[in-house]
Amino acid sequence: MDDSSTKRAAKSPLAAGERPTLKTIAYMTGLGITTVSRALKDAPDIGTETKERVRLVANQLGYQPNRAGVRLRTGKTNVIALVLSIEEELMGFTSQMVFGISEVLAGTQYHLVLTPHTHQKDPMVPVRYILDTGSADGVIISRIAPDDPRVRLMTERNMPFATHGRTDMGIVHPYHDFDNEAFVYEAVAKLASKGRKRIALLPPPATLSFYLHSRTGFERGLADFDLTEVSMGRISTETILGDIRTYTETLMRSANAPDGIISISGSSTIALVAGIEAAGKKLGKDVDLVSKQSAEFLNWIRPEIYTVNEDVRHSGRELAKAVIARIDGVAPELLQSISKPTWSSMGPKE
């Protein structure tokens, strides 16, 4: 910073707690407000030395563009809203999703705003709020249903969005998904290779799209390997963990006990293990267990579990890139991707 800027810094016009503005930076640098604004936007007609001086002062002041002002000038908020259920996967799902999205947004003008909701309430509420208030330029949603009213509403309102999961409603839209059909089929094949014959699947809720994908892979695997299904009744990955444990213990004590179990959720798998062991059964001997996980932790607890990793951080990156591209006008059919299962190297040794 030159001497004149240093002198101005000594008598900064900012009161305690006051937010720095373009006018503040202009005062500190001795430049015009228009010049400061264009320098921060990296305008080609502003000299490199001037840009560096403006950025240095802006950084020292902690300057951030006023979103309300940006919106008035451009009609944009520079916000991407992530609508995420507070009941999402306990073991790292939310944090990894946010990390992945943030990695992509870090190189852009966009900021991430997390909008939490509970699946027990109307999932349309947070989406309607974003649409009615114009509080975001793009939206990312999860917990996708085959016929999802949020997708229909955002399509009708021309709101750029991306979904973590696929729909089946005749609307082409951006998405990123994990191939749960392939995961469950491969899990059945793994259990068949271990000589298991009676297989149980702990599925997601039947209202969600990946329930259908999971069931398709499961039923195809049972048919291909001539195995028998053992029903988990009404238990799903969203059942209270204590109830999963109790149900599993009762099932494992029964004459109808499975010798292989597939779980879609890492946190639910912990309850399954507790129920299996409470029934006096041993993993790897009496029953084999295959589980999907969003963070590598299950094999720290029980090395006998066969695990498949879903890279949620990668999902976040793909969703962020998709929604930004949609804002920029890229066709939705070009913004669809699916991740394949990756088997963990930390599972039982073959």
PDB file of C-alpha atoms in Angstrom, residues 35-297:
ATOM      1  CA  THR A  35     -12.640   2.556 -10.703  1.00  0.00           C
ATOM      2  CA  VAL A  36     -12.709   0.494  -7.503  1.00  0.00           C
ATOM      3  CA  SER A  37     -15.756  -1.428  -8.689  1.00  0.00           C
ATOM      4  CA  ARG A  38     -14.199  -2.209 -12.059  1.00  0.00           C
ATOM      5  CA  ALA A  39     -10.888  -3.179 -10.470  1.00  0.00           C
ATOM      6  CA  LEU A  40     -12.623  -5.721  -8.236  1.00  0.00           C
ATOM      7  CA  LYS A  41     -14.338  -7.128 -11.327  1.00  0.00           C
ATOM      8  CA  ASP A  42     -10.940  -7.478 -13.050  1.00  0.00           C
ATOM      9  CA  ALA A  43     -11.938  -5.082 -15.847  1.00  0.00           C
ATOM     10  CA  PRO A  44      -9.350  -5.148 -18.679  1.00  0.00           C
ATOM     11  CA  ASP A  45      -9.091  -1.353 -18.882  1.00  0.00           C
ATOM     12  CA  ILE A  46      -7.866  -1.075 -15.265  1.00  0.00           C
ATOM     13  CA  GLY A  47      -4.098  -1.392 -14.732  1.00  0.00           C
ATOM     14  CA  THR A  48      -2.582  -4.345 -12.909  1.00  0.00           C
ATOM     15  CA  GLU A  49      -1.010  -2.170 -10.213  1.00  0.00           C
ATOM     16  CA  THR A  50      -4.329  -0.463  -9.514  1.00  0.00           C
ATOM     17  CA  LYS A  51      -6.150  -3.810  -9.288  1.00  0.00           C
ATOM     18  CA  GLU A  52      -3.584  -5.135  -6.839  1.00  0.00           C
ATOM     19  CA  ARG A  53      -3.839  -2.012  -4.679  1.00  0.00           C
ATOM     20  CA  VAL A  54      -7.643  -2.188  -4.607  1.00  0.00           C
ATOM     21  CA  ARG A  55      -7.646  -5.902  -3.778  1.00  0.00           C
ATOM     22  CA  LEU A  56      -5.095  -5.430  -1.025  1.00  0.00           C
ATOM     23  CA  VAL A  57      -7.185  -2.749   0.659  1.00  0.00           C
ATOM     24  CA  ALA A  58     -10.392  -4.782   0.144  1.00  0.00           C
ATOM     25  CA  ASN A  59      -8.786  -7.833   1.777  1.00  0.00           C
ATOM     26  CA  GLN A  60      -7.425  -5.822   4.692  1.00  0.00           C
ATOM     27  CA  LEU A  61     -10.849  -4.310   5.301  1.00  0.00           C
ATOM     28  CA  GLY A  62     -12.645  -7.662   4.949  1.00  0.00           C
ATOM     29  CA  TYR A  63     -14.798  -6.291   2.154  1.00  0.00           C
ATOM     30  CA  GLN A  64     -17.633  -8.484   0.821  1.00  0.00           C
ATOM     31  CA  PRO A  65     -20.106  -7.412  -1.901  1.00  0.00           C
ATOM     32  CA  ASN A  66     -23.509  -6.484  -0.521  1.00  0.00           C
ATOM     33  CA  ARG A  67     -25.893  -9.154  -1.815  1.00  0.00           C
ATOM     34  CA  ALA A  68     -28.882  -6.841  -1.724  1.00  0.00           C
ATOM     35  CA  GLY A  69     -27.000  -4.341  -3.860  1.00  0.00           C
ATOM     36  CA  VAL A  70     -25.858  -7.051  -6.281  1.00  0.00           C
ATOM     37  CA  ARG A  71     -29.426  -8.234  -6.612  1.00  0.00           C
ATOM     38  CA  LEU A  72     -30.726  -4.728  -7.325  1.00  0.00           C
ATOM     39  CA  ARG A  73     -28.107  -4.172 -10.027  1.00  0.00           C
ATOM     40  CA  THR A  74     -28.101  -7.587 -11.704  1.00  0.00           C
ATOM     41  CA  GLY A  75     -31.251  -9.423 -10.623  1.00  0.00           C
ATOM     42  CA  LYS A  76     -29.001 -12.168  -9.233  1.00  0.00           C
ATOM     43  CA  THR A  77     -28.403 -13.225  -5.630  1.00  0.00           C
ATOM     44  CA  ASN A  78     -25.174 -15.194  -6.232  1.00  0.00           C
ATOM     45  CA  VAL A  79     -26.638 -17.811  -3.888  1.00  0.00           C
ATOM     46  CA  ILE A  80     -27.008 -21.568  -4.376  1.00  0.00           C
ATOM     47  CA  ALA A  81     -29.492 -23.063  -1.904  1.00  0.00           C
ATOM     48  CA  LEU A  82     -28.939 -26.621  -0.662  1.00  0.00           C
ATOM     49  CA  VAL A  83     -32.205 -28.014   0.714  1.00  0.00           C
ATOM     50  CA  LEU A  84     -31.156 -30.902   2.939  1.00  0.00           C
ATOM     51  CA  SER A  85     -33.110 -33.029   5.386  1.00  0.00           C
ATOM     52  CA  ILE A  86     -31.844 -32.890   8.961  1.00  0.00           C
ATOM     53  CA  GLU A  87     -32.413 -36.656   9.070  1.00  0.00           C
ATOM     54  CA  GLU A  88     -29.867 -37.362   6.304  1.00  0.00           C
ATOM     55  CA  GLU A  89     -27.273 -40.100   6.829  1.00  0.00           C
ATOM     56  CA  LEU A  90     -25.638 -39.516  10.211  1.00  0.00           C
ATOM     57  CA  MET A  91     -22.142 -40.695   9.340  1.00  0.00           C
ATOM     58  CA  GLY A  92     -20.717 -37.853   7.319  1.00  0.00           C
ATOM     59  CA  PHE A  93     -23.371 -37.356   4.618  1.00  0.00           C
ATOM     60  CA  THR A  94     -24.225 -33.717   5.267  1.00  0.00           C
ATOM     61  CA  SER A  95     -20.673 -32.500   5.882  1.00  0.00           C
ATOM     62  CA  GLN A  96     -19.275 -34.325   2.846  1.00  0.00           C
ATOM     63  CA  MET A  97     -22.048 -32.981   0.599  1.00  0.00           C
ATOM     64  CA  VAL A  98     -21.384 -29.427   1.798  1.00  0.00           C
ATOM     65  CA  PHE A  99     -17.607 -29.832   1.375  1.00  0.00           C
ATOM     66  CA  GLY A 100     -18.040 -31.046  -2.200  1.00  0.00           C
ATOM     67  CA  ILE A 101     -20.364 -28.207  -3.199  1.00  0.00           C
ATOM     68  CA  SER A 102     -18.147 -25.628  -1.491  1.00  0.00           C
ATOM     69  CA  GLU A 103     -15.073 -26.837  -3.387  1.00  0.00           C
ATOM     70  CA  VAL A 104     -16.757 -25.935  -6.671  1.00  0.00           C
ATOM     71  CA  LEU A 105     -18.343 -22.682  -5.505  1.00  0.00           C
ATOM     72  CA  ALA A 106     -15.008 -21.436  -4.106  1.00  0.00           C
ATOM     73  CA  GLY A 107     -13.904 -20.542  -7.613  1.00  0.00           C
ATOM     74  CA  THR A 108     -17.100 -18.679  -8.505  1.00  0.00           C
ATOM     75  CA  GLN A 109     -19.182 -15.700  -7.368  1.00  0.00           C
ATOM     76  CA  TYR A 110     -21.703 -18.055  -5.759  1.00  0.00           C
ATOM     77  CA  HIS A 111     -22.231 -18.658  -2.052  1.00  0.00           C
ATOM     78  CA  LEU A 112     -23.842 -21.726  -0.494  1.00  0.00           C
ATOM     79  CA  VAL A 113     -26.839 -21.337   1.799  1.00  0.00           C
ATOM     80  CA  LEU A 114     -28.000 -24.474   3.626  1.00  0.00           C
ATOM     81  CA  THR A 115     -31.774 -24.717   4.034  1.00  0.00           C
ATOM     82  CA  PRO A 116     -32.597 -27.522   6.492  1.00  0.00           C
ATOM     83  CA  HIS A 117     -35.965 -29.223   6.753  1.00  0.00           C
ATOM     84  CA  THR A 118     -37.483 -32.352   8.257  1.00  0.00           C
ATOM     85  CA  HIS A 119     -38.955 -35.049   6.013  1.00  0.00           C
ATOM     86  CA  GLN A 120     -41.881 -35.352   8.411  1.00  0.00           C
ATOM     87  CA  LYS A 121     -43.104 -31.955   7.194  1.00  0.00           C
ATOM     88  CA  ASP A 122     -44.116 -30.768   3.729  1.00  0.00           C
ATOM     89  CA  PRO A 123     -40.922 -30.835   1.577  1.00  0.00           C
ATOM     90  CA  MET A 124     -42.476 -28.191  -0.678  1.00  0.00           C
ATOM     91  CA  VAL A 125     -42.236 -25.505   2.027  1.00  0.00           C
ATOM     92  CA  PRO A 126     -38.514 -24.651   1.709  1.00  0.00           C
ATOM     93  CA  VAL A 127     -38.653 -24.792  -2.101  1.00  0.00           C
ATOM     94  CA  ARG A 128     -41.715 -22.517  -2.256  1.00  0.00           C
ATOM     95  CA  TYR A 129     -39.992 -20.067   0.092  1.00  0.00           C
ATOM     96  CA  ILE A 130     -36.901 -19.881  -2.130  1.00  0.00           C
ATOM     97  CA  LEU A 131     -39.054 -19.402  -5.228  1.00  0.00           C
ATOM     98  CA  ASP A 132     -41.410 -16.828  -3.689  1.00  0.00           C
ATOM     99  CA  THR A 133     -38.631 -14.733  -2.139  1.00  0.00           C
ATOM    100  CA  GLY A 134     -36.197 -15.059  -5.033  1.00  0.00           C
ATOM    101  CA  SER A 135     -33.513 -15.833  -2.450  1.00  0.00           C
ATOM    102  CA  ALA A 136     -31.336 -18.067  -4.660  1.00  0.00           C
ATOM    103  CA  ASP A 137     -30.191 -18.345  -8.273  1.00  0.00           C
ATOM    104  CA  GLY A 138     -30.152 -22.141  -8.147  1.00  0.00           C
ATOM    105  CA  VAL A 139     -31.288 -24.973  -5.889  1.00  0.00           C
ATOM    106  CA  ILE A 140     -29.967 -28.435  -4.989  1.00  0.00           C
ATOM    107  CA  ILE A 141     -32.396 -30.930  -3.448  1.00  0.00           C
ATOM    108  CA  SER A 142     -32.124 -34.500  -2.154  1.00  0.00           C
ATOM    109  CA  ARG A 143     -34.544 -37.266  -1.059  1.00  0.00           C
ATOM    110  CA  ILE A 144     -35.949 -37.523  -4.563  1.00  0.00           C
ATOM    111  CA  ALA A 145     -39.269 -39.262  -5.243  1.00  0.00           C
ATOM    112  CA  PRO A 146     -40.140 -40.897  -8.591  1.00  0.00           C
ATOM    113  CA  ASP A 147     -42.834 -38.233  -9.109  1.00  0.00           C
ATOM    114  CA  ASP A 148     -41.405 -35.296  -7.179  1.00  0.00           C
ATOM    115  CA  PRO A 149     -43.605 -32.172  -6.926  1.00  0.00           C
ATOM    116  CA  ARG A 150     -40.549 -30.003  -6.152  1.00  0.00           C
ATOM    117  CA  VAL A 151     -39.052 -30.885  -9.532  1.00  0.00           C
ATOM    118  CA  ARG A 152     -42.312 -30.044 -11.291  1.00  0.00           C
ATOM    119  CA  LEU A 153     -42.691 -26.707  -9.478  1.00  0.00           C
ATOM    120  CA  MET A 154     -39.108 -25.542 -10.110  1.00  0.00           C
ATOM    121  CA  THR A 155     -39.395 -26.562 -13.753  1.00  0.00           C
ATOM    122  CA  GLU A 156     -42.619 -24.573 -14.105  1.00  0.00           C
ATOM    123  CA  ARG A 157     -41.033 -21.557 -12.405  1.00  0.00           C
ATOM    124  CA  ASN A 158     -37.842 -21.777 -14.506  1.00  0.00           C
ATOM    125  CA  MET A 159     -35.618 -22.119 -11.441  1.00  0.00           C
ATOM    126  CA  PRO A 160     -32.267 -23.771 -12.242  1.00  0.00           C
ATOM    127  CA  PHE A 161     -31.823 -26.830 -10.023  1.00  0.00           C
ATOM    128  CA  ALA A 162     -30.096 -30.184  -9.670  1.00  0.00           C
ATOM    129  CA  THR A 163     -31.244 -33.249  -7.777  1.00  0.00           C
ATOM    130  CA  HIS A 164     -29.314 -35.825  -5.761  1.00  0.00           C
ATOM    131  CA  GLY A 165     -31.252 -38.710  -7.254  1.00  0.00           C
ATOM    132  CA  ARG A 166     -33.402 -39.415 -10.298  1.00  0.00           C
ATOM    133  CA  THR A 167     -37.098 -38.980 -10.996  1.00  0.00           C
ATOM    134  CA  ASP A 168     -39.402 -40.947 -13.298  1.00  0.00           C
ATOM    135  CA  MET A 169     -41.920 -38.296 -14.305  1.00  0.00           C
ATOM    136  CA  GLY A 170     -41.070 -37.369 -17.892  1.00  0.00           C
ATOM    137  CA  ILE A 171     -39.205 -34.169 -16.948  1.00  0.00           C
ATOM    138  CA  VAL A 172     -35.597 -33.911 -18.111  1.00  0.00           C
ATOM    139  CA  HIS A 173     -33.512 -32.221 -15.407  1.00  0.00           C
ATOM    140  CA  PRO A 174     -29.944 -32.152 -14.053  1.00  0.00           C
ATOM    141  CA  TYR A 175     -29.066 -34.817 -11.491  1.00  0.00           C
ATOM    142  CA  HIS A 176     -26.287 -36.804  -9.925  1.00  0.00           C
ATOM    143  CA  ASP A 177     -27.044 -40.197  -8.447  1.00  0.00           C
ATOM    144  CA  PHE A 178     -25.370 -43.246  -6.957  1.00  0.00           C
ATOM    145  CA  ASP A 179     -26.078 -46.524  -8.780  1.00  0.00           C
ATOM    146  CA  ASN A 180     -27.958 -48.297  -6.004  1.00  0.00           C
ATOM    147  CA  GLU A 181     -29.234 -50.949  -8.397  1.00  0.00           C
ATOM    148  CA  ALA A 182     -25.654 -51.926  -9.256  1.00  0.00           C
ATOM    149  CA  PHE A 183     -24.617 -51.790  -5.574  1.00  0.00           C
ATOM    150  CA  VAL A 184     -27.355 -54.125  -4.386  1.00  0.00           C
ATOM    151  CA  TYR A 185     -26.867 -56.524  -7.298  1.00  0.00           C
ATOM    152  CA  GLU A 186     -23.123 -56.689  -6.597  1.00  0.00           C
ATOM    153  CA  ALA A 187     -23.866 -57.173  -2.892  1.00  0.00           C
ATOM    154  CA  VAL A 188     -26.123 -60.145  -3.686  1.00  0.00           C
ATOM    155  CA  ALA A 189     -23.388 -61.572  -5.904  1.00  0.00           C
ATOM    156  CA  LYS A 190     -20.864 -61.159  -3.073  1.00  0.00           C
ATOM    157  CA  LEU A 191     -23.099 -63.022  -0.634  1.00  0.00           C
ATOM    158  CA  ALA A 192     -23.771 -65.770  -3.183  1.00  0.00           C
ATOM    159  CA  SER A 193     -20.018 -66.214  -3.648  1.00  0.00           C
ATOM    160  CA  LYS A 194     -19.780 -66.850   0.115  1.00  0.00           C
ATOM    161  CA  GLY A 195     -22.370 -69.604  -0.102  1.00  0.00           C
ATOM    162  CA  ARG A 196     -25.180 -67.582   1.447  1.00  0.00           C
ATOM    163  CA  LYS A 197     -28.707 -68.584   0.415  1.00  0.00           C
ATOM    164  CA  ARG A 198     -31.177 -66.565   2.524  1.00  0.00           C
ATOM    165  CA  ILE A 199     -30.773 -62.842   1.960  1.00  0.00           C
ATOM    166  CA  ALA A 200     -32.388 -59.837   3.669  1.00  0.00           C
ATOM    167  CA  LEU A 201     -32.324 -56.242   2.363  1.00  0.00           C
ATOM    168  CA  LEU A 202     -32.601 -53.233   4.670  1.00  0.00           C
ATOM    169  CA  PRO A 203     -33.960 -50.732   2.117  1.00  0.00           C
ATOM    170  CA  PRO A 204     -34.549 -46.975   2.051  1.00  0.00           C
ATOM    171  CA  PRO A 205     -38.146 -45.701   2.472  1.00  0.00           C
ATOM    172  CA  ALA A 206     -40.468 -46.927  -0.275  1.00  0.00           C
ATOM    173  CA  THR A 207     -41.421 -43.343  -1.220  1.00  0.00           C
ATOM    174  CA  LEU A 208     -37.936 -42.541  -2.552  1.00  0.00           C
ATOM    175  CA  SER A 209     -36.599 -43.279  -6.022  1.00  0.00           C
ATOM    176  CA  PHE A 210     -33.614 -45.266  -4.853  1.00  0.00           C
ATOM    177  CA  TYR A 211     -35.919 -47.736  -3.105  1.00  0.00           C
ATOM    178  CA  LEU A 212     -37.057 -48.851  -6.574  1.00  0.00           C
ATOM    179  CA  HIS A 213     -33.475 -48.972  -7.835  1.00  0.00           C
ATOM    180  CA  SER A 214     -32.422 -51.024  -4.802  1.00  0.00           C
ATOM    181  CA  ARG A 215     -35.311 -53.461  -5.162  1.00  0.00           C
ATOM    182  CA  THR A 216     -34.614 -53.903  -8.869  1.00  0.00           C
ATOM    183  CA  GLY A 217     -31.001 -54.844  -8.199  1.00  0.00           C
ATOM    184  CA  PHE A 218     -32.016 -57.108  -5.309  1.00  0.00           C
ATOM    185  CA  GLU A 219     -34.690 -59.032  -7.194  1.00  0.00           C
ATOM    186  CA  ARG A 220     -32.456 -59.412 -10.236  1.00  0.00           C
ATOM    187  CA  GLY A 221     -29.670 -60.766  -8.041  1.00  0.00           C
ATOM    188  CA  LEU A 222     -31.929 -63.231  -6.227  1.00  0.00           C
ATOM    189  CA  ALA A 223     -33.146 -64.583  -9.582  1.00  0.00           C
ATOM    190  CA  ASP A 224     -29.681 -64.810 -11.148  1.00  0.00           C
ATOM    191  CA  PHE A 225     -28.108 -66.611  -8.183  1.00  0.00           C
ATOM    192  CA  ASP A 226     -31.165 -68.671  -7.160  1.00  0.00           C
ATOM    193  CA  LEU A 227     -31.391 -67.179  -3.652  1.00  0.00           C
ATOM    194  CA  THR A 228     -34.307 -66.660  -1.268  1.00  0.00           C
ATOM    195  CA  GLU A 229     -35.423 -63.348   0.237  1.00  0.00           C
ATOM    196  CA  VAL A 230     -35.918 -62.987   3.978  1.00  0.00           C
ATOM    197  CA  SER A 231     -38.255 -60.053   4.573  1.00  0.00           C
ATOM    198  CA  MET A 232     -37.294 -57.162   6.862  1.00  0.00           C
ATOM    199  CA  GLY A 233     -40.981 -56.363   7.297  1.00  0.00           C
ATOM    200  CA  ARG A 234     -41.658 -52.640   7.541  1.00  0.00           C
ATOM    201  CA  ILE A 235     -38.159 -51.805   8.719  1.00  0.00           C
ATOM    202  CA  SER A 236     -36.252 -49.283   6.571  1.00  0.00           C
ATOM    203  CA  THR A 237     -33.106 -47.179   6.889  1.00  0.00           C
ATOM    204  CA  GLU A 238     -35.233 -44.422   8.445  1.00  0.00           C
ATOM    205  CA  THR A 239     -36.587 -46.628  11.216  1.00  0.00           C
ATOM    206  CA  ILE A 240     -35.343 -45.583  14.667  1.00  0.00           C
ATOM    207  CA  LEU A 241     -31.983 -47.283  15.242  1.00  0.00           C
ATOM    208  CA  GLY A 242     -33.164 -48.902  18.468  1.00  0.00           C
ATOM    209  CA  ASP A 243     -36.099 -50.470  16.620  1.00  0.00           C
ATOM    210  CA  ILE A 244     -33.773 -51.768  13.874  1.00  0.00           C
ATOM    211  CA  ARG A 245     -31.625 -53.399  16.554  1.00  0.00           C
ATOM    212  CA  THR A 246     -34.624 -54.989  18.287  1.00  0.00           C
ATOM    213  CA  TYR A 247     -36.147 -56.266  15.035  1.00  0.00           C
ATOM    214  CA  THR A 248     -32.809 -57.688  13.891  1.00  0.00           C
ATOM    215  CA  GLU A 249     -32.239 -59.508  17.191  1.00  0.00           C
ATOM    216  CA  THR A 250     -35.697 -61.082  16.979  1.00  0.00           C
ATOM    217  CA  LEU A 251     -35.175 -62.031  13.326  1.00  0.00           C
ATOM    218  CA  MET A 252     -31.767 -63.580  13.995  1.00  0.00           C
ATOM    219  CA  ARG A 253     -33.177 -65.673  16.850  1.00  0.00           C
ATOM    220  CA  SER A 254     -35.959 -67.021  14.619  1.00  0.00           C
ATOM    221  CA  ALA A 255     -36.006 -70.139  12.446  1.00  0.00           C
ATOM    222  CA  ASN A 256     -36.293 -67.779   9.475  1.00  0.00           C
ATOM    223  CA  ALA A 257     -32.977 -66.008  10.134  1.00  0.00           C
ATOM    224  CA  PRO A 258     -31.070 -64.770   7.062  1.00  0.00           C
ATOM    225  CA  ASP A 259     -27.476 -65.826   6.474  1.00  0.00           C
ATOM    226  CA  GLY A 260     -26.766 -62.679   4.437  1.00  0.00           C
ATOM    227  CA  ILE A 261     -27.900 -59.060   4.931  1.00  0.00           C
ATOM    228  CA  ILE A 262     -27.526 -55.991   2.690  1.00  0.00           C
ATOM    229  CA  SER A 263     -27.786 -52.479   4.144  1.00  0.00           C
ATOM    230  CA  ILE A 264     -28.198 -49.218   2.216  1.00  0.00           C
ATOM    231  CA  SER A 265     -27.127 -47.057   5.175  1.00  0.00           C
ATOM    232  CA  GLY A 266     -23.959 -47.032   7.269  1.00  0.00           C
ATOM    233  CA  SER A 267     -25.640 -45.767  10.434  1.00  0.00           C
ATOM    234  CA  SER A 268     -28.396 -48.393  10.145  1.00  0.00           C
ATOM    235  CA  THR A 269     -25.700 -51.051   9.774  1.00  0.00           C
ATOM    236  CA  ILE A 270     -24.455 -50.291  13.285  1.00  0.00           C
ATOM    237  CA  ALA A 271     -27.945 -51.146  14.604  1.00  0.00           C
ATOM    238  CA  LEU A 272     -27.981 -54.325  12.487  1.00  0.00           C
ATOM    239  CA  VAL A 273     -24.657 -55.420  13.964  1.00  0.00           C
ATOM    240  CA  ALA A 274     -25.912 -54.747  17.491  1.00  0.00           C
ATOM    241  CA  GLY A 275     -29.007 -56.892  16.844  1.00  0.00           C
ATOM    242  CA  ILE A 276     -27.023 -59.716  15.242  1.00  0.00           C
ATOM    243  CA  GLU A 277     -24.623 -59.892  18.179  1.00  0.00           C
ATOM    244  CA  ALA A 278     -27.392 -59.534  20.772  1.00  0.00           C
ATOM    245  CA  ALA A 279     -28.884 -62.712  19.250  1.00  0.00           C
ATOM    246  CA  GLY A 280     -25.589 -64.511  19.873  1.00  0.00           C
ATOM    247  CA  LYS A 281     -24.683 -64.685  16.180  1.00  0.00           C
ATOM    248  CA  LYS A 282     -21.234 -63.997  14.774  1.00  0.00           C
ATOM    249  CA  LEU A 283     -20.452 -61.893  11.702  1.00  0.00           C
ATOM    250  CA  GLY A 284     -18.550 -63.810   9.043  1.00  0.00           C
ATOM    251  CA  LYS A 285     -19.645 -67.148  10.501  1.00  0.00           C
ATOM    252  CA  ASP A 286     -23.412 -67.225  11.032  1.00  0.00           C
ATOM    253  CA  VAL A 287     -24.186 -64.302   8.752  1.00  0.00           C
ATOM    254  CA  ASP A 288     -22.382 -62.045   6.266  1.00  0.00           C
ATOM    255  CA  LEU A 289     -23.188 -58.362   6.035  1.00  0.00           C
ATOM    256  CA  VAL A 290     -22.715 -55.986   3.069  1.00  0.00           C
ATOM    257  CA  SER A 291     -23.210 -52.272   3.630  1.00  0.00           C
ATOM    258  CA  LYS A 292     -22.980 -49.007   1.746  1.00  0.00           C
ATOM    259  CA  GLN A 293     -21.289 -46.168   3.636  1.00  0.00           C
ATOM    260  CA  SER A 294     -20.684 -42.474   3.013  1.00  0.00           C
ATOM    261  CA  ALA A 295     -17.495 -42.442   5.116  1.00  0.00           C
ATOM    262  CA  GLU A 296     -15.041 -45.256   5.777  1.00  0.00           C
ATOM    263  CA  PHE A 297     -15.734 -46.180   9.373  1.00  0.00           C
TER     264      PHE A 297
END
